[in-house]
Coordinates of C-alpha atoms in Angstrom, one line a residue:
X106 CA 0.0 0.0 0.0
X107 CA 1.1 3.4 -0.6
X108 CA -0.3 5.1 2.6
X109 CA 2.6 8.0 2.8
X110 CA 1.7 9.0 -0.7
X111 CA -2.3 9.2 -0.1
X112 CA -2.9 13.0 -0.2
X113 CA -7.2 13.2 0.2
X114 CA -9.0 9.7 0.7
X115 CA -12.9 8.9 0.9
X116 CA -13.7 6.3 3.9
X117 CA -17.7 4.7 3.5
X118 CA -18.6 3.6 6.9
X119 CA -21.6 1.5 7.1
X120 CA -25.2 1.5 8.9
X121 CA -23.8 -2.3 10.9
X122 CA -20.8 -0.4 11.7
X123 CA -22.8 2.9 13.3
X124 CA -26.0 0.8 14.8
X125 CA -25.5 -2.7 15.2
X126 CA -27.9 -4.1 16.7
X127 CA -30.4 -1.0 15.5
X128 CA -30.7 -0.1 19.3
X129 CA -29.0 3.2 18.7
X130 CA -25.2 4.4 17.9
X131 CA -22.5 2.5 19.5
X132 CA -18.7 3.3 19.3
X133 CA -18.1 0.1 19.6
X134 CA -16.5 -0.4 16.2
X135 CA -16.1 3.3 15.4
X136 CA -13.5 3.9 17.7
X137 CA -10.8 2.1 15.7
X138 CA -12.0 3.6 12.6
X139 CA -12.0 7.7 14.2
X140 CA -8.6 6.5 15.3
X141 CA -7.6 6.0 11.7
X142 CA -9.1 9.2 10.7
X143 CA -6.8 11.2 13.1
X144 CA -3.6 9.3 12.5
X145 CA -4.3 9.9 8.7
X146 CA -5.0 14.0 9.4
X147 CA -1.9 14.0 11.5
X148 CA 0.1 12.6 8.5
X149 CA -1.0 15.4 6.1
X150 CA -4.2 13.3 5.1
X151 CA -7.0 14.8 4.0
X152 CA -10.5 12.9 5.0
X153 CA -13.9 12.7 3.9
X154 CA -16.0 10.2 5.7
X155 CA -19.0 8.6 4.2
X156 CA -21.6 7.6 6.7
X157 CA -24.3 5.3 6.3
X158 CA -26.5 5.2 9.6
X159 CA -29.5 7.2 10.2
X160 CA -32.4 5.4 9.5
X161 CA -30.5 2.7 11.7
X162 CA -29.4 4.9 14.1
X163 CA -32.8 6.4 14.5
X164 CA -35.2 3.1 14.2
X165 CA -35.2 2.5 18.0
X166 CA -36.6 6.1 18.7
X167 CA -40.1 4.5 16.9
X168 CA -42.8 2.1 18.2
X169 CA -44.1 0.3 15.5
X170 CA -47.3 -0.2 17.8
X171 CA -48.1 3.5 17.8
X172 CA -46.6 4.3 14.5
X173 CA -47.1 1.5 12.0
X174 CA -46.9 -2.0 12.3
X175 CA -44.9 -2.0 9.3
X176 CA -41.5 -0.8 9.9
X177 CA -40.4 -1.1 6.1
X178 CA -43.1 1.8 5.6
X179 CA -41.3 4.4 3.6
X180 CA -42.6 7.3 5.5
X181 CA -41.9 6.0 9.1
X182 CA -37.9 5.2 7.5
X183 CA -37.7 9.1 6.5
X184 CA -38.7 9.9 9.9
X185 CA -35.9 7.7 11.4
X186 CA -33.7 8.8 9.0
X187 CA -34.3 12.4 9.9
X188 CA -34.1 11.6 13.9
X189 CA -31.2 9.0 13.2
X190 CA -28.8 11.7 11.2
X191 CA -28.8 14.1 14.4
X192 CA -27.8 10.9 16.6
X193 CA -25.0 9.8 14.0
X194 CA -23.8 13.1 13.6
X195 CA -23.2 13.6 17.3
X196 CA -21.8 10.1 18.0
X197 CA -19.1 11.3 15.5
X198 CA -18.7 14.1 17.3
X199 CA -18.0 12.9 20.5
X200 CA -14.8 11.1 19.0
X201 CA -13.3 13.8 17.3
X202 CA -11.7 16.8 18.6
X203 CA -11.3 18.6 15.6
X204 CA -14.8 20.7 13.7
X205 CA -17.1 18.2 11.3
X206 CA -19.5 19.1 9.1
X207 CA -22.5 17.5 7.7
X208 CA -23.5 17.3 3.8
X209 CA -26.4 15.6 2.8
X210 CA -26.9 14.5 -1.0
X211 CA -29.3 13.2 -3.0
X212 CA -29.2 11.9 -6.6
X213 CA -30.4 14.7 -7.9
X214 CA -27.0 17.1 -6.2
X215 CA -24.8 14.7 -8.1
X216 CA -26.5 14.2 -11.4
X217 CA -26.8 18.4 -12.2
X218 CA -23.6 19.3 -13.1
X219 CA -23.5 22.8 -11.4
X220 CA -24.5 21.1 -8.3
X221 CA -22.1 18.3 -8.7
X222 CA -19.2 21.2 -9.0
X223 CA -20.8 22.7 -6.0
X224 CA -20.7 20.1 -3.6
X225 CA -16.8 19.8 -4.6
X226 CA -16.2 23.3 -3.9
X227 CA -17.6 22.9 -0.5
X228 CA -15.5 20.0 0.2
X229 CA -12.5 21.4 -0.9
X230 CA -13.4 24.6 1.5
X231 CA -13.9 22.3 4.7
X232 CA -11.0 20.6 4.0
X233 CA -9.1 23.6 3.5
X234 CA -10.4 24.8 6.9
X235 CA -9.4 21.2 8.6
X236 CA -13.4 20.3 9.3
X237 CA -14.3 17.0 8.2
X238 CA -17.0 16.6 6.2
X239 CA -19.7 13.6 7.1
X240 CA -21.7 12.5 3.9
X241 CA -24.9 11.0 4.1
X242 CA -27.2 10.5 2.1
X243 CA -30.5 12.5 2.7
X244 CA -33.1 9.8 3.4
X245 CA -35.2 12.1 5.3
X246 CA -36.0 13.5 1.7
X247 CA -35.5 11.9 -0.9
X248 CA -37.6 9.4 -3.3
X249 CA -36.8 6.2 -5.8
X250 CA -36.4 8.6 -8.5
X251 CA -33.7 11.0 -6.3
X252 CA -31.8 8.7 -4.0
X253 CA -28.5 6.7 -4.9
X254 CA -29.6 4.2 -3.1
X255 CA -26.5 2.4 -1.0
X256 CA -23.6 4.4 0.1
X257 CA -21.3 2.3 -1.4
X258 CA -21.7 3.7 -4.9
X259 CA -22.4 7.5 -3.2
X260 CA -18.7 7.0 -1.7
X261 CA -17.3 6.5 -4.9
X262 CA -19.3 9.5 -6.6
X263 CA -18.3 11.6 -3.7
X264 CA -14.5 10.6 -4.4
X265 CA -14.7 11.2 -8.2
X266 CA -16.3 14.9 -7.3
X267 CA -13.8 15.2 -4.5
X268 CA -10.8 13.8 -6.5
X269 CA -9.7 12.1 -4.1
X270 CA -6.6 9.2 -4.9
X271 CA -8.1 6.6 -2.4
X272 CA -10.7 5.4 -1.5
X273 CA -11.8 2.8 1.7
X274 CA -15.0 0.6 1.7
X275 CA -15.4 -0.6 5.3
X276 CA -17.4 -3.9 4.9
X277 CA -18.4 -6.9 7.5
X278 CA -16.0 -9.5 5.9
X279 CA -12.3 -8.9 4.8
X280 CA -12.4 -8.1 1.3
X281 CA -13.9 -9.9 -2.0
X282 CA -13.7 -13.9 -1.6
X283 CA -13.5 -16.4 -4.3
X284 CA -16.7 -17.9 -3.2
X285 CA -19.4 -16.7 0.1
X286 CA -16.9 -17.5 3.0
X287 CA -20.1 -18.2 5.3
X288 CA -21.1 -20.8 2.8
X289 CA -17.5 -22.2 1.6
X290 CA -14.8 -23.6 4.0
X291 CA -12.7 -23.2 0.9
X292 CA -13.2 -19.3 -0.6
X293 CA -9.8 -17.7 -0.6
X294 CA -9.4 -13.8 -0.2
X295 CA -8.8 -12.2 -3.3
X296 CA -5.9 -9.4 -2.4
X297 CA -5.4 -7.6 -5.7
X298 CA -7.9 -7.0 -8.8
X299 CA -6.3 -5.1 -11.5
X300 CA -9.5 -5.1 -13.8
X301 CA -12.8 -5.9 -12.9
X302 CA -15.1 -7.9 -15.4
X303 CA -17.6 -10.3 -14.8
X304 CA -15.8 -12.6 -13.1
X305 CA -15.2 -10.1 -10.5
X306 CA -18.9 -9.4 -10.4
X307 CA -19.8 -13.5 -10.2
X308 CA -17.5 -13.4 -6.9
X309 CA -20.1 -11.2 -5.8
X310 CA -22.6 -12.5 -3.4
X311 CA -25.7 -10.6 -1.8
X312 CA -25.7 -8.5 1.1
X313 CA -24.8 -10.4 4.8
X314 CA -25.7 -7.5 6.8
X315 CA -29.4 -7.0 8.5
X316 CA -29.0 -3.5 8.6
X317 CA -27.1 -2.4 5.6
X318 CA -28.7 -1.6 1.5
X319 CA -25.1 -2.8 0.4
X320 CA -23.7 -6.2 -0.5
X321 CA -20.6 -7.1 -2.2
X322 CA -21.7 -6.3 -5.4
X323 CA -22.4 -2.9 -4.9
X324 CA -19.1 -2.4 -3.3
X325 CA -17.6 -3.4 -6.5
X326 CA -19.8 -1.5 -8.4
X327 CA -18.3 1.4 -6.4
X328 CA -14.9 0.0 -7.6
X329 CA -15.4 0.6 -10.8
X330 CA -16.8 4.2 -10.7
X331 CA -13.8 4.7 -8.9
X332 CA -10.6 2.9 -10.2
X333 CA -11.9 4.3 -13.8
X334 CA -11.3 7.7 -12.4
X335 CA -7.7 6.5 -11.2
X336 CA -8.4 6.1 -7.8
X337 CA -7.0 3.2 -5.8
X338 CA -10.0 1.1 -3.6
X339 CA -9.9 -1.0 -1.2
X340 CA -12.4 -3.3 0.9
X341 CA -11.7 -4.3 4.4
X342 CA -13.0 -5.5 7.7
X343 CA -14.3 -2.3 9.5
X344 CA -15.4 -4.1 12.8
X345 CA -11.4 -5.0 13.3
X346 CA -8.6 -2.8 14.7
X347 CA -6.2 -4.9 13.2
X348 CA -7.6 -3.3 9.6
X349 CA -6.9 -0.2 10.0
X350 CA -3.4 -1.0 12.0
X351 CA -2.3 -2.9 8.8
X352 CA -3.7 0.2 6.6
X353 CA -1.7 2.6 8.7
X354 CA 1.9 0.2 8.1
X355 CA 1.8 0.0 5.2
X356 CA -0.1 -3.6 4.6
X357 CA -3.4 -4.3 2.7
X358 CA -5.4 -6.2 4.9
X359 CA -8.2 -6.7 2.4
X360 CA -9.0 -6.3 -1.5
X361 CA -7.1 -3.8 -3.4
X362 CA -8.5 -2.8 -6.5
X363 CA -5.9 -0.8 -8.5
X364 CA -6.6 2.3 -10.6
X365 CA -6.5 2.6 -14.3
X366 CA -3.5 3.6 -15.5
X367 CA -5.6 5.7 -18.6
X368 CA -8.6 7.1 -15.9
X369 CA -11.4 8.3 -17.5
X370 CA -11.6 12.4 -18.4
X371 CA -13.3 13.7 -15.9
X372 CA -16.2 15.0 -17.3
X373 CA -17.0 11.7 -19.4
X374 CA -16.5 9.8 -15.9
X375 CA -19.4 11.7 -14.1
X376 CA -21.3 11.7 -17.5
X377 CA -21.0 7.8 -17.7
X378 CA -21.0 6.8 -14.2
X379 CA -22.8 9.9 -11.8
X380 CA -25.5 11.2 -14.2
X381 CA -29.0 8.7 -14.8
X382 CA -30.4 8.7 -18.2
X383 CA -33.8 10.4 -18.1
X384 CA -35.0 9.1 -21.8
X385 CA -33.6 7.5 -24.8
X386 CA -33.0 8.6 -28.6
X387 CA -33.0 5.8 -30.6
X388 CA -31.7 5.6 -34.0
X389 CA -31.1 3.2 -37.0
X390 CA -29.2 0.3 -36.7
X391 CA -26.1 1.7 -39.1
X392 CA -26.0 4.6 -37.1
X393 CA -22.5 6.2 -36.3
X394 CA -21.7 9.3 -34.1
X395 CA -19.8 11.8 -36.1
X396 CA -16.6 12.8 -35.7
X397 CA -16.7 16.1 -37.2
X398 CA -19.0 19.0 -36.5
X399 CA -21.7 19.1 -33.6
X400 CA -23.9 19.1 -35.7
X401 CA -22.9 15.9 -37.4
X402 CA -23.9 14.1 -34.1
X403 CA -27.4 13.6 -34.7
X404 CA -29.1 15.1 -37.2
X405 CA -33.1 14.7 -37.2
X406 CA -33.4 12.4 -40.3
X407 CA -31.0 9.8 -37.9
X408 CA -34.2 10.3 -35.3
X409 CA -36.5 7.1 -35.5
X410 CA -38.1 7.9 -31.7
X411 CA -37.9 8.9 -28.6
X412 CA -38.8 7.1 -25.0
X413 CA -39.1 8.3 -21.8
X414 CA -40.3 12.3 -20.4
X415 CA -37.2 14.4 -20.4
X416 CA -36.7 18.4 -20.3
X417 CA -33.7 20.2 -22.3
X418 CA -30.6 19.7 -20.6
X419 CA -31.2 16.2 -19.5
X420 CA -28.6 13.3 -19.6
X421 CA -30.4 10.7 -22.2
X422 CA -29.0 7.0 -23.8
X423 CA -28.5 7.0 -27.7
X424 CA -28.9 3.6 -28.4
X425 CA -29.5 1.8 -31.5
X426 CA -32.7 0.2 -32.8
X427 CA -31.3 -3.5 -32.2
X428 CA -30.8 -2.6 -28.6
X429 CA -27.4 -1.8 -28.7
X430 CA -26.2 1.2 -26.2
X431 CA -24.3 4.0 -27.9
X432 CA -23.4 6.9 -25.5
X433 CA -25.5 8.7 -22.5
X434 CA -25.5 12.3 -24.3
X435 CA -27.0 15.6 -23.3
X436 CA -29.9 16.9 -25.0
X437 CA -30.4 20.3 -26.3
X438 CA -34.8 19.6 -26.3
X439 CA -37.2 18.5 -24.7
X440 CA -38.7 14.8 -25.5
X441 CA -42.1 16.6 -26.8
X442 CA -40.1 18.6 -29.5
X443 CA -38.3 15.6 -30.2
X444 CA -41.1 13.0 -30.6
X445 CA -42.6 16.0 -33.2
X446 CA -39.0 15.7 -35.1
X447 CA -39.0 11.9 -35.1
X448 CA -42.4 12.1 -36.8
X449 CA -41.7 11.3 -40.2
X450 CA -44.6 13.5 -41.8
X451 CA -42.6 16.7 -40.3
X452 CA -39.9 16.5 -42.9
X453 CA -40.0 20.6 -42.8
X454 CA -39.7 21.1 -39.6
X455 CA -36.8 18.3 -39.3
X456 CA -34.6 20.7 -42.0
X457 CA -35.5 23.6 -39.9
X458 CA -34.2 22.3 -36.5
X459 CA -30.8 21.0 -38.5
X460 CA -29.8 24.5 -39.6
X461 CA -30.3 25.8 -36.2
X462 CA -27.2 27.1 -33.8
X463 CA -27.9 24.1 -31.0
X464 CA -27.7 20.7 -32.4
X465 CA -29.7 17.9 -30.9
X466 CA -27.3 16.8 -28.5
X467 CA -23.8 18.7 -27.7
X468 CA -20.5 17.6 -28.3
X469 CA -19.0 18.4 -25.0
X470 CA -21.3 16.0 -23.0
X471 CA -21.1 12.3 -24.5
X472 CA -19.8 9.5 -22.6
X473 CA -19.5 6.7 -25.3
X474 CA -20.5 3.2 -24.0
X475 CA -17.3 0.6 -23.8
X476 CA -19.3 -1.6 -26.7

């Protein structure tokens, strides 16, 4: 490991790690893990701590008797969530003596590229100031169509907007295994993973935590966002000291996924891996983007139709009309106008569009698909 050379790292700390036995907070296993944090501060290390937690944190607060009798309800969880985030937050306080600060995200705050550049400015500003910022994120909020939806994968976007060189996925288990190692006497530890593919991914088991939204497969998932925007990852055992005793000399105690050599630019990496198609052009089957002019992108006659309710602005998929994926793009119009301009019997209007100033989609925002 390359711990002396780490200038900013992400660490995703999970709901089984703040709440175990969803009774509360507990220190029990963050104590080891706020110890790491100051040892890596006192290095020169700049931290940003991802914190699952608060609807865990917060569950005991509610009587499903008086409340609901079903504690899944979605309401009652953004009420723990909201109660559960003040607890968390404090907990975390109590085990620092140094300023934190709290920055709650939805899907929507990454996804909107000014927003996106804004949460890294105010990283970059706490950080500058020495205050550690605690990301969550907002479950008191959001909905299905906002919300990330495990923290694993919000760690790695937070990393890519915080361009960060490392980041840590604290899991319940040491790393990624050959096979379930609560099923299999026989699954080894897999140390290093230099690309991930779908071997990687059939490793992959589902989650073994009663608390946590995250499995191993959305830990690699996170991986990937992240080692394609050349930032080093690792998995390891957050509920032992020993982990983050191995981290700080020197060892890796878990799995160490290694960044690309050739990351991702960054604004093709957020467009591919951060931003959620809203809609989809779809075009004929000997389609090919152009090289040349914007304009040569997509041009209406290429237009067969449109799916899915988008406004101008949005982050679509161009895919073919055999189903293959082509790029996520960003649309100059609206999926009305361009349902009118995939109507063949608007041949005028079609030529009209074409010789305007904004083509259908711009040039600066495409993110091609890998094939």
């Amino acid at each position: 490991m390359n711990f002396e050379h780490w200038k900013r790292i992400v660490i995703k700390v999970g709901s089984a790690l703040i709440a175990p036995t969803n009774t509360g907070c507990s220190s029990e296993y963050l104590l080891s893990i706020a110890n790491f944090i100051k040892q890596c501060r006192s290095s020169g290390i700049q931290v940003v701590l991802v914190s699952s937690g608060s609807i865990a944190a917060g569950a005991h607060l509610f009587s499903p008797n008086k409340d609901s009798k079903n504690t899944d309800n979605i309401i009652i969880k953004k009420a723990m969530a909201a109660a559960g985030q003040a607890e968390m937050m404090a907990t975390w306080d109590t085990l620092f003596d140094f300023p934190t600060a709290q920055v709650l995200l939805t899907h929507a705050d990454l996804r909107k590229r000014d927003r996106y550049e804004s949460i890294r400015d105010t990283i970059d500003t706490l950080l500058e100031h020495d205050i550690l910022p605690i990301v969550n994120e907002n479950d008191a909020v959001t909905t299905d169509k906002l919300k990330v939806g495990d923290n694993d994968n919000l760690s790695a976007m937070v990393a890519t907007a915080a361009h960060a060189d490392t980041l840590v996925i604290c899991s319940d288990i040491e790393g990624l295994f050959t096979k379930n190692p609560h099923l299999h006497q026989d699954a080894k530890l897999v140390s290093d993973v230099y690309q991930i593919d779908e071997d990687i991914y059939a490793m992959a088991g589902g989650a073994t935590s009663s608390v946590g939204t995250g499995g191993m497969k959305t830990k690699i998932e996170a991986a990937e966002k992240a080692i394609s925007h050349g930032i080093d990852t690792y998995i390891v055992n957050g509920f032992k000291k020993q982990t983050f005793q191995a981290m700080l000399a020197g060892d890796n105690p878990g799995t160490h996924f290694f960044s690309d050599k050739n990351p991702m630019h960054d604004g093709v990496h957020w467009m591919r891996h951060t931003t959620r198609a809203l809609g989809e052009l779809i075009v004929g089957d000997q389609y090919k983007i152009g090289h040349n002019e914007a304009s040569d992108l997509l041009v209406a006659d290429d237009l067969l139709s449109v799916n899915g309710d988008f406004s101008s602005g949005d982050v679509v998929l161009l895919r073919k009309h055999n189903g293959d994926k082509l790029a996520k793009v960003k649309t100059n119009y609206s999926s009305c106008l361009l349902n009118f301009v995939a109507d063949s019997t608007n041949q005028d209007f079609s030529e009209e569009l074409d010789k305007t100033q904004d083509p259908i989609i711009s040039k600066q925002y495409i993110a091609l698909m890998e094939s």
